[in-house]
mmCIF file of C-alpha atoms and ligand atoms in Angstrom:
data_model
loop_
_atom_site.group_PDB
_atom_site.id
_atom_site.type_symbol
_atom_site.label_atom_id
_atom_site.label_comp_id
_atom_site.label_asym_id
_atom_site.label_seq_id
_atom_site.Cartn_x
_atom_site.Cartn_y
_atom_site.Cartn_z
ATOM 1 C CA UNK A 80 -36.665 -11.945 11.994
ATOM 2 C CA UNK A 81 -33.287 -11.916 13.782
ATOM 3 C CA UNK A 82 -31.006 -14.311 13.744
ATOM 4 C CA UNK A 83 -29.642 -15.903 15.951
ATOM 5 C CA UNK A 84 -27.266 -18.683 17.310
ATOM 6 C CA UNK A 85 -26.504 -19.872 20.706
ATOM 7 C CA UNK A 86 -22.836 -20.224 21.544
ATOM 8 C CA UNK A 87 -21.087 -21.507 24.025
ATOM 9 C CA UNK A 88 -17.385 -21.198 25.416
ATOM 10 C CA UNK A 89 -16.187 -24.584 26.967
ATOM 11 C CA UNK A 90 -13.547 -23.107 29.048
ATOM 12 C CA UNK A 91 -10.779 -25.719 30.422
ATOM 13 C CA UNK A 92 -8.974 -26.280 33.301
ATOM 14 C CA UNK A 93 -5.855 -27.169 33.986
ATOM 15 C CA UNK A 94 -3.878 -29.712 31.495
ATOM 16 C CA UNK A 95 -0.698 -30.908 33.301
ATOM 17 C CA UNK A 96 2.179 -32.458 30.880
ATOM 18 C CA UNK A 97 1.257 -35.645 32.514
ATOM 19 C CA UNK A 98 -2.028 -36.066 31.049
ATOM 20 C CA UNK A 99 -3.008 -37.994 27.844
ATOM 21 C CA UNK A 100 -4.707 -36.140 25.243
ATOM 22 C CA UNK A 101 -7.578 -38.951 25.358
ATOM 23 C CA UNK A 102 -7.903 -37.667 28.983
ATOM 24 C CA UNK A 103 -8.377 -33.810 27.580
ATOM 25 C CA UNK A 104 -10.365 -35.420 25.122
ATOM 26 C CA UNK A 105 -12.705 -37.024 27.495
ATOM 27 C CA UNK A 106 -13.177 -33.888 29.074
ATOM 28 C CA UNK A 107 -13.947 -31.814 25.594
ATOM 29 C CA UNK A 108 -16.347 -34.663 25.122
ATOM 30 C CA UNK A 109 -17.721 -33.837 28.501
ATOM 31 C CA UNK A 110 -17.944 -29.550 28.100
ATOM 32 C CA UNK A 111 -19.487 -30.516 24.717
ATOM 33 C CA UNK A 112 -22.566 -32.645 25.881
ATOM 34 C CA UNK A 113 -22.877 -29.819 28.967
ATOM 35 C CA UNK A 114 -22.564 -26.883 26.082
ATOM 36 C CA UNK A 115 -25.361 -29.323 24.015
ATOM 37 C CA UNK A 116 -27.694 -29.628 27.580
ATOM 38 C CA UNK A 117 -27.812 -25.658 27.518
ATOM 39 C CA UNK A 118 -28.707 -25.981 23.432
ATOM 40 C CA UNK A 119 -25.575 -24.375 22.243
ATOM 41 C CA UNK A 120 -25.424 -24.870 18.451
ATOM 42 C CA UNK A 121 -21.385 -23.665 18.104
ATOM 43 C CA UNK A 122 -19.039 -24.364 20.901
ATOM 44 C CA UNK A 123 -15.401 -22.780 21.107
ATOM 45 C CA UNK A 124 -12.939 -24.085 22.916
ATOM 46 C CA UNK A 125 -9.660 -23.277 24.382
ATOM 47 C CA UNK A 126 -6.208 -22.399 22.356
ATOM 48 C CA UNK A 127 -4.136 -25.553 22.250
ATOM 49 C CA UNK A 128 -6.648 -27.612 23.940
ATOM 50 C CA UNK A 129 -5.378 -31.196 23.649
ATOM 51 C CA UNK A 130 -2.230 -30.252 25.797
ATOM 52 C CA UNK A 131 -0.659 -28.844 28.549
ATOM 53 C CA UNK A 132 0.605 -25.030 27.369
ATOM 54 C CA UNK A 133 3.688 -26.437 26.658
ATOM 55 C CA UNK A 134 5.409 -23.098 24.991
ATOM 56 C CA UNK A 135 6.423 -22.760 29.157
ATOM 57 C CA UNK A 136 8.890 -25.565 29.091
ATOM 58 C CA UNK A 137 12.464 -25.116 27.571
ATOM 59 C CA UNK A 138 12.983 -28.714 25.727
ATOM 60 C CA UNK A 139 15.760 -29.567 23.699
ATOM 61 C CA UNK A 140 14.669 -33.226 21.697
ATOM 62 C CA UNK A 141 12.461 -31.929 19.094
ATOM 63 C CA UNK A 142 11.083 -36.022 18.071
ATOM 64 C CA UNK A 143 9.816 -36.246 21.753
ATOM 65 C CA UNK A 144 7.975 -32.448 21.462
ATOM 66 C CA UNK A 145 6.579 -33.385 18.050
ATOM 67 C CA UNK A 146 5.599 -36.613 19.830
ATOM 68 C CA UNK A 147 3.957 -35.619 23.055
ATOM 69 C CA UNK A 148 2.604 -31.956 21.928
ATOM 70 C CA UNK A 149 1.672 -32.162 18.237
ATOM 71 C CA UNK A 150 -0.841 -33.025 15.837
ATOM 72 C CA UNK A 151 -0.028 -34.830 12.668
ATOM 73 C CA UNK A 152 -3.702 -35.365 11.371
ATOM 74 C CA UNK A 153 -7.048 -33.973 11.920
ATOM 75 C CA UNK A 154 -9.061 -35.565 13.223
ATOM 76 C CA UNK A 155 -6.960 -37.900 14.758
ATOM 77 C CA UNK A 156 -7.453 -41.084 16.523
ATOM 78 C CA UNK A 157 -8.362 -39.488 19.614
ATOM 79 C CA UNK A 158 -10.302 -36.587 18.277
ATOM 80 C CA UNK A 159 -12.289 -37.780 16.066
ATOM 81 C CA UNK A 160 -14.222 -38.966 18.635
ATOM 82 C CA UNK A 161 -14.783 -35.277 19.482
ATOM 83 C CA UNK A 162 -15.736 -34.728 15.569
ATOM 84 C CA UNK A 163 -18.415 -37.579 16.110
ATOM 85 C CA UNK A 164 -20.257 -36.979 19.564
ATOM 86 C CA UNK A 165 -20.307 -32.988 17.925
ATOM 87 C CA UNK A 166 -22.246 -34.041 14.367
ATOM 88 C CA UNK A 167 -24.420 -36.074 16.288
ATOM 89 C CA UNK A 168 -25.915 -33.157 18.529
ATOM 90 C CA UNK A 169 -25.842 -30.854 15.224
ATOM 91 C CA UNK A 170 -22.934 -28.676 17.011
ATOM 92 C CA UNK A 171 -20.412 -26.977 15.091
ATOM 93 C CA UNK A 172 -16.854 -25.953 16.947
ATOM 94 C CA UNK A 173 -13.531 -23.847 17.297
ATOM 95 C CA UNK A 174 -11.024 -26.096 18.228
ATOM 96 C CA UNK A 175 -6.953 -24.686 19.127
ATOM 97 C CA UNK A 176 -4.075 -27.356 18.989
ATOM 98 C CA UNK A 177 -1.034 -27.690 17.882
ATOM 99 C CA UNK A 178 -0.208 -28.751 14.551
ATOM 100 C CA UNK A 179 2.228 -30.377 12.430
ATOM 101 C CA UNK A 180 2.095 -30.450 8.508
ATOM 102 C CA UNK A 181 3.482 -32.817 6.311
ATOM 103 C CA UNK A 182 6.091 -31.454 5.250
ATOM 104 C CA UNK A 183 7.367 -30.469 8.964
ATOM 105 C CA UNK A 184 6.108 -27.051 9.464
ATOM 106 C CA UNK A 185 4.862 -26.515 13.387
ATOM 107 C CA UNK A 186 2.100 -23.796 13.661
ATOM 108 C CA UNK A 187 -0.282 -22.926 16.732
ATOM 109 C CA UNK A 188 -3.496 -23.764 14.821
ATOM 110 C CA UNK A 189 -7.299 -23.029 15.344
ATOM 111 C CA UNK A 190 -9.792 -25.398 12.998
ATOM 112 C CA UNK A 191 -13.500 -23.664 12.275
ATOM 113 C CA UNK A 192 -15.820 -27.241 12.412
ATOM 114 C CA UNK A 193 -19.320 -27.445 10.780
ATOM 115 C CA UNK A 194 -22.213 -28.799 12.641
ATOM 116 C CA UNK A 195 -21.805 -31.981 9.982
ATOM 117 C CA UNK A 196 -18.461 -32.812 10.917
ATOM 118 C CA UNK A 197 -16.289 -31.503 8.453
ATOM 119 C CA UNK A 198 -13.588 -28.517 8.569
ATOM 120 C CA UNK A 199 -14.660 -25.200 7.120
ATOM 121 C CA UNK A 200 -11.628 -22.598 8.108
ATOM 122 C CA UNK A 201 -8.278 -23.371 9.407
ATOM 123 C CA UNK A 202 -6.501 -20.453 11.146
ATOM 124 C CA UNK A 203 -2.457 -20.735 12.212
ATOM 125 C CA UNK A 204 -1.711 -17.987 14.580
ATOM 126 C CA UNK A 205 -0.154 -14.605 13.266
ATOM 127 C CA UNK A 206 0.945 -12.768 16.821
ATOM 128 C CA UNK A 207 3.496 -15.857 18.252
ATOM 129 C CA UNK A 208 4.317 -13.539 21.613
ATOM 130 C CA UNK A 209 7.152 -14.433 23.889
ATOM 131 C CA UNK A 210 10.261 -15.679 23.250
ATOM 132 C CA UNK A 211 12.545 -18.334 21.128
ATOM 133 C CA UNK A 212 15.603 -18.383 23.768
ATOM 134 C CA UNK A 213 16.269 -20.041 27.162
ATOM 135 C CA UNK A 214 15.620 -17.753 29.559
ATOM 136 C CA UNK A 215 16.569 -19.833 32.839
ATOM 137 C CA UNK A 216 16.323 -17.382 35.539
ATOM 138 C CA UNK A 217 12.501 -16.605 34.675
ATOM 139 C CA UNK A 218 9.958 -18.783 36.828
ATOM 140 C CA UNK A 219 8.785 -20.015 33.114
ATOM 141 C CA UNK A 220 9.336 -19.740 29.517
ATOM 142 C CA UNK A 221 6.903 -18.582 26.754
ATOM 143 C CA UNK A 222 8.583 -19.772 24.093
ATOM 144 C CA UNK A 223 5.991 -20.059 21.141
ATOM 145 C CA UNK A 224 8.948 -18.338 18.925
ATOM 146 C CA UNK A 225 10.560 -21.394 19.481
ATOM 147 C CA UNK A 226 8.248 -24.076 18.594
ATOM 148 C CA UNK A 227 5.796 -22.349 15.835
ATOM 149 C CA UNK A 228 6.458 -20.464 12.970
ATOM 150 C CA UNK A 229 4.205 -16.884 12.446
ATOM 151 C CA UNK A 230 0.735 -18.496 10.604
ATOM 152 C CA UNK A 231 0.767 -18.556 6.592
ATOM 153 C CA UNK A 232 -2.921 -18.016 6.295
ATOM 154 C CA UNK A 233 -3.822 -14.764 7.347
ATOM 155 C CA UNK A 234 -6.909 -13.331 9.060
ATOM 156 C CA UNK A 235 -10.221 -14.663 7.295
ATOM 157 C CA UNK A 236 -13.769 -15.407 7.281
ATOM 158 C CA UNK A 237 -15.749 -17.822 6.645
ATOM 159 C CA UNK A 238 -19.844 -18.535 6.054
ATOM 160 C CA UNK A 239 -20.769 -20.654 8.719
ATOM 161 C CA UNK A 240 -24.247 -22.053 10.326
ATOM 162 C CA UNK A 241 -25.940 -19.120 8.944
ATOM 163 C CA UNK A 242 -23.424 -16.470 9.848
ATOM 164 C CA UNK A 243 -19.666 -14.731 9.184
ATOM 165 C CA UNK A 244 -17.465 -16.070 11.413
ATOM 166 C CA UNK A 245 -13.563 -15.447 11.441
ATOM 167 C CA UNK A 246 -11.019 -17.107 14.042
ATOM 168 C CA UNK A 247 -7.591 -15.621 16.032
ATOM 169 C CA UNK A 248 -6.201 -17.391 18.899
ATOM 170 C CA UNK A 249 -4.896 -15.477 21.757
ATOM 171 C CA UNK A 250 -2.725 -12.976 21.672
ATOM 172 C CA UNK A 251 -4.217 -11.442 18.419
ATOM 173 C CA UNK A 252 -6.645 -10.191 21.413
ATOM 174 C CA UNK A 253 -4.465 -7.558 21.774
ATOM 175 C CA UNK A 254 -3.910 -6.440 18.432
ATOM 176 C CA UNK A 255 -6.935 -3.877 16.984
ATOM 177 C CA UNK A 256 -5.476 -4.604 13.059
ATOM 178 C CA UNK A 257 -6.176 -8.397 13.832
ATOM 179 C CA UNK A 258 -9.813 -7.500 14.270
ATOM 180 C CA UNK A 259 -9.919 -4.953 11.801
ATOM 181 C CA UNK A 260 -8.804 -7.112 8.960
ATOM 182 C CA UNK A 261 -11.949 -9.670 10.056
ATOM 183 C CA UNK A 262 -14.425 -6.735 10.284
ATOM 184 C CA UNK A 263 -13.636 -5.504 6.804
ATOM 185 C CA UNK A 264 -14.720 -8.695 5.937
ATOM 186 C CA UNK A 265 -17.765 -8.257 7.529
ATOM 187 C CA UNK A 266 -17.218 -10.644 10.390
ATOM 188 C CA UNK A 267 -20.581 -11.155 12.781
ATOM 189 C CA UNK A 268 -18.732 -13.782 15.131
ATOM 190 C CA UNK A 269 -15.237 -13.816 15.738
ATOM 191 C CA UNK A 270 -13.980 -16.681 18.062
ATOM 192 C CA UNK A 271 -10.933 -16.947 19.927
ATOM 193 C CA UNK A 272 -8.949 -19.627 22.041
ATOM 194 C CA UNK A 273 -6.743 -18.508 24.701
ATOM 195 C CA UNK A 274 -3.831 -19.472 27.592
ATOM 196 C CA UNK A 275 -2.441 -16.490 29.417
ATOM 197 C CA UNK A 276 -0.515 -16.898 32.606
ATOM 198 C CA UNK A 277 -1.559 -14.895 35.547
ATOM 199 C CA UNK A 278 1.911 -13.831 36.194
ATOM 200 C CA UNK A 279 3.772 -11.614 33.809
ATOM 201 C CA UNK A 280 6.886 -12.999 32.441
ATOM 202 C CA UNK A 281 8.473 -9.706 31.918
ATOM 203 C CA UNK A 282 7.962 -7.594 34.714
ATOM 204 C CA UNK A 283 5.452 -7.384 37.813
ATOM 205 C CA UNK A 284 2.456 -6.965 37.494
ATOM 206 C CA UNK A 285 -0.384 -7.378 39.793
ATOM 207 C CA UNK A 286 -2.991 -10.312 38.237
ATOM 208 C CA UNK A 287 -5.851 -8.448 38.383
ATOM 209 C CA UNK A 288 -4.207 -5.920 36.116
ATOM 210 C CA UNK A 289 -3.833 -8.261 33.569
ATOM 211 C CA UNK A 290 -7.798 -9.682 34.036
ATOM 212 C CA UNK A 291 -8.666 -6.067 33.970
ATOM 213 C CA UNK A 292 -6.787 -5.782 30.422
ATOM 214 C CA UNK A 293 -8.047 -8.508 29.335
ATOM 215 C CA UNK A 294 -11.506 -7.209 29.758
ATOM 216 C CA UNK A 295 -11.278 -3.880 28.502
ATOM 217 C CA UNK A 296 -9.601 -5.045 25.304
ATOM 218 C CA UNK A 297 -12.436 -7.951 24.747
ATOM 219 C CA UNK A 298 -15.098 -4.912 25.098
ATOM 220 C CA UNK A 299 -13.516 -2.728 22.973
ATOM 221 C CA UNK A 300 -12.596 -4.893 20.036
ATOM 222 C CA UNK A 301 -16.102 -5.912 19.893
ATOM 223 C CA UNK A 302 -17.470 -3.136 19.744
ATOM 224 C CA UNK A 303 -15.254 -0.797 17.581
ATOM 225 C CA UNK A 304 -15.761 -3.930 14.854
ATOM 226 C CA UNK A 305 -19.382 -4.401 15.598
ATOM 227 C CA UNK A 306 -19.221 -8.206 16.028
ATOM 228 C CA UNK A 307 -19.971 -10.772 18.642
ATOM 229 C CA UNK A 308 -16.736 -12.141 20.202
ATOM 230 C CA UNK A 309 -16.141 -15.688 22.091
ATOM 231 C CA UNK A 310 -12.778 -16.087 23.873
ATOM 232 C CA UNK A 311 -12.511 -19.080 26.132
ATOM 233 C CA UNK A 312 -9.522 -19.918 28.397
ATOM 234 C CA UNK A 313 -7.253 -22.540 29.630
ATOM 235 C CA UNK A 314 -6.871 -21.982 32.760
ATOM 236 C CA UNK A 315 -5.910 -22.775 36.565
ATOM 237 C CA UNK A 316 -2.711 -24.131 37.649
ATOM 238 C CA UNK A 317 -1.067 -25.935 35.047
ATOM 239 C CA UNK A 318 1.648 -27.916 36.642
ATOM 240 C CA UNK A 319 2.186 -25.130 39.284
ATOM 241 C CA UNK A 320 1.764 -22.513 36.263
ATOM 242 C CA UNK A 321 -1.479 -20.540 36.955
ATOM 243 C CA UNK A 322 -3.740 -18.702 34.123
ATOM 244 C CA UNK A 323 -6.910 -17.137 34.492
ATOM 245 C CA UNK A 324 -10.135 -18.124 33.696
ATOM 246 C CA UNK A 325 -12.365 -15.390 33.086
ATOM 247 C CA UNK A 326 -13.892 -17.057 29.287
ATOM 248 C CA UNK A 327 -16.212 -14.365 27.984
ATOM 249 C CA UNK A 328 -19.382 -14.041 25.209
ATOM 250 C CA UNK A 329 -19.227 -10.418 24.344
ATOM 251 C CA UNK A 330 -21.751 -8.408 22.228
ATOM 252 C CA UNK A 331 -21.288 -6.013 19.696
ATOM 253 C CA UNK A 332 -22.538 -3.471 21.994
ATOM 254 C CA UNK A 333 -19.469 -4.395 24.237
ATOM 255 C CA UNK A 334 -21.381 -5.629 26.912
ATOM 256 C CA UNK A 335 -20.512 -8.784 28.411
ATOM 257 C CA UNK A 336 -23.114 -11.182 27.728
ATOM 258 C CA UNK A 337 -21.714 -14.278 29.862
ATOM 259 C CA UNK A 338 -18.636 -14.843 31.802
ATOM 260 C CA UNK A 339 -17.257 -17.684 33.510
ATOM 261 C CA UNK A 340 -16.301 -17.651 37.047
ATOM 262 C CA UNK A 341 -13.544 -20.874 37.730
ATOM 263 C CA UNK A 342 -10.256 -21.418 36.562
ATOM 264 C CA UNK A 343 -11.919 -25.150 36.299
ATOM 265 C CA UNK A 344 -13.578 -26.897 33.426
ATOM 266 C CA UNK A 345 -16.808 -24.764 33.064
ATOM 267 C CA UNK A 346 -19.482 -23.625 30.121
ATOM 268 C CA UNK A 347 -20.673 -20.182 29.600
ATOM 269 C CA UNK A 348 -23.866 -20.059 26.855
ATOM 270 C CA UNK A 349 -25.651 -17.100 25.285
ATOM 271 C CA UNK A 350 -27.970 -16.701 22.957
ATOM 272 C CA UNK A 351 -26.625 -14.290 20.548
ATOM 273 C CA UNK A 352 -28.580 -12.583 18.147
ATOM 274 C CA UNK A 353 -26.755 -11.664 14.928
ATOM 275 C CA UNK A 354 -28.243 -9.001 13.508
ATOM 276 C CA UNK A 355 -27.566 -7.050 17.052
ATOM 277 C CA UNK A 356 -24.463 -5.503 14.978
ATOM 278 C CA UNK A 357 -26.536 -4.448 11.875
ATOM 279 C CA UNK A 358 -27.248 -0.589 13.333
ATOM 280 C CA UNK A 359 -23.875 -0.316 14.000
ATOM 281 C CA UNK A 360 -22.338 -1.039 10.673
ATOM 282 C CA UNK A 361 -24.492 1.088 8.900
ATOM 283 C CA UNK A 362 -24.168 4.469 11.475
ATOM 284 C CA UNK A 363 -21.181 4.968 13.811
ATOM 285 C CA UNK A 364 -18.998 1.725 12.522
ATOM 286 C CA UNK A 365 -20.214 2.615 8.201
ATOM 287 C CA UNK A 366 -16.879 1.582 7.546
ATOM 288 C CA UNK A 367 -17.157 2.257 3.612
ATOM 289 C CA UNK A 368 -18.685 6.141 4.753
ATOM 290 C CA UNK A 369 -15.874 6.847 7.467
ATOM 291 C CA UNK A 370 -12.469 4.964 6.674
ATOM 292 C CA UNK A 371 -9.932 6.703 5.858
ATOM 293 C CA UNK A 372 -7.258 4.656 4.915
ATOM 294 C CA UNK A 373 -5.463 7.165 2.940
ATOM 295 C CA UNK A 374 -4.114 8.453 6.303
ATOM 296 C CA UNK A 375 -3.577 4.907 7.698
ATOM 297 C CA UNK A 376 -0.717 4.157 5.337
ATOM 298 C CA UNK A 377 1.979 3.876 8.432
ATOM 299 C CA UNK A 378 0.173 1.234 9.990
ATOM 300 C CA UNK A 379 1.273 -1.420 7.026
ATOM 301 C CA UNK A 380 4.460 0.584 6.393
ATOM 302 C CA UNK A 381 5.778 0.587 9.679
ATOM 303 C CA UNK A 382 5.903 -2.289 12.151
ATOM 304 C CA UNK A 383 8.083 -0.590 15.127
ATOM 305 C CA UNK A 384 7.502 2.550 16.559
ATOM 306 C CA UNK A 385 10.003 5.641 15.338
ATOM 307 C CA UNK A 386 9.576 9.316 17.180
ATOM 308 C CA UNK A 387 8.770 11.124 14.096
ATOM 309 C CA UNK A 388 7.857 14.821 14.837
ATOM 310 C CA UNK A 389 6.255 17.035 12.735
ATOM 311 C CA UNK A 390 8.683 19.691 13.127
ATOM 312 C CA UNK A 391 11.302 18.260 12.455
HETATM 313 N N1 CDT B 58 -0.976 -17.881 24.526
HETATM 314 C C1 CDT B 58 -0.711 -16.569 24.451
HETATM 315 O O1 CDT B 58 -0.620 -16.020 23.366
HETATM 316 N N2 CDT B 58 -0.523 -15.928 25.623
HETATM 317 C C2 CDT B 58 -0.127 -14.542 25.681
HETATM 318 C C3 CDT B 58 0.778 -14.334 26.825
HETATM 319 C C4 CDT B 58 1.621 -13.158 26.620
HETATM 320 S S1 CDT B 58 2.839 -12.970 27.822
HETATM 321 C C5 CDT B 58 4.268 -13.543 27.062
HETATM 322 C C6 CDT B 58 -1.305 -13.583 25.758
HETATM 323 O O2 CDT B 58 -1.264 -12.562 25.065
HETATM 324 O O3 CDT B 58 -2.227 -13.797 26.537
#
């Protein structure tokens, strides 16, 4: 019999820098009993979801960012709450925030959260895009350069509520070797939290270009690694800052199996049956029959691109 598991992406709306994080809290508690209504057993939510996107402001005291931004335990006070009301309905999560170790390392974190409240994976994003200068002319600033340090814990898996499941926030959407490295680990689910501003910060670009990206890539990374992917969105105008919405279940086919439609706080649910992939990894995506990594040896040699004819 197939297996399967309902998910559900809890998309979020805005988060403006004047809100508490018990107040995004609240409303996480609120997507989660909605997500729990529509018997989702594994809920993602959004990258850095206890916050504003704060990587768009330039600020200069570091104590105050830590303060205001940060995470120094999880759970905390305020999210444990969260950890609770989710092991009572049986519900295991993705959760993005922003965290703070010990011994003062900042990374842009994603926890992996088993249906009996404790943490199974921890992933600390690898692809930090934007910036780690001011850039005062721009309308904003994207400056996760600045404020987290490239994740220490690569790309992994883990077994979870009956399946493989491996976790990337954001912008390691747009990066095939991201998804890759999960699939040769035989990901089924691979769930991903995300922010990305309607606008681009480097050079015009209509909006629904960057939707329409967004889309394509989703499709395409799911299918080419035969595995079911979640991505769910912060989203709206945050503080004046708008992001789109557009939170997505996609199958390994590459069909879209459920998208949302706000920029608001909103749940998306599908049923998704696991075993949808298994044709696929054994024919057109046999990895072990087809790979040929023998002639892929530029893509861990080389990071930037150099014009290197043949002829030459
Ligand atoms: N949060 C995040 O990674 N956002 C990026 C914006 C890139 S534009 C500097 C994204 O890839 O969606």
């Amino acid at each position: 019999m197939a297996r399967h598991l309902k998910i559900a992406a809890a998309q979020l709306g805005p988060l403006h820098k004047a809100d508490s994080r018990g107040a995004a809290v609240s409303r996480l508690l609120k997507l989660l009993r909605e997500a729990h209504g529509m018997g989702a057993k594994f809920v993602v939510f959004p990258e850095l979801a206890l916050t504003t996107f704060f990587p768009r402001w330039w600020m200069e005291d570091q104590a105050e960012v830590d303060r205001r931004y940060f995470e120094r335990e999880m759970p905390g006070p305020e999210t444990q709450l969260l950890f609770d009301e989710a092991k009572k309905f049986g519900i295991g999560f993705y959760l993005g925030y922003a965290e703070l170790t010990r011994d003062g390392h900042r990374f842009n974190t994603a926890i992996l959260v088993g249906p009996d409240g404790s943490i199974i994976g921890k992933y600390r994003k690898i692809h930090l895009p934007g910036h780690a200068d001011h850039k005062p002319k721009a309308a904003f600033q994207h400056l996760e350069k600045k404020y987290f340090e490239v994740g220490d814990l690569g790309f992994r898996v883990w077994k979870f509520m009956g399946t493989i499941t491996g976790m990337l926030i954001c912008n390691d959407r747009r990066w095939p070797e991201a998804f890759r490295v999960l699939a040769l680990q035989g990901a089924e689910i691979v769930a991903l939290g995300f922010n990305t501003p309607s606008e681009n910060l480097h050079y015009p670009e209509p909006p629904a270009l960057r939707v329409h990206h967004h889309l394509i890539m989703a499709q395409s990374m799911a299918f080419q690694n035969a595995t079911w992917l979640v991505e769910t969105a912060k989203a709206g105008y945050e503080d004046g800052f708008r992001m789109f919405g557009h939170s997505l279940i996609v199958a390994p086919t590459g069909e879209i199996a459920a998208k949302s439609q706000s920029e608001e706080d909103e749940v998306i649910c599908h049923n998704c049956d696991i075993d949808l992939a298994a044709n696929l990894k054994q024919t057109m995506f046999n990895f072990a029959a087809h790979r040929r990594p023998e002639h892929y040896r530029l893509i861990v040699d080389r990071v930037g691109a150099q014009v290197t004819p043949a002829n030459e």
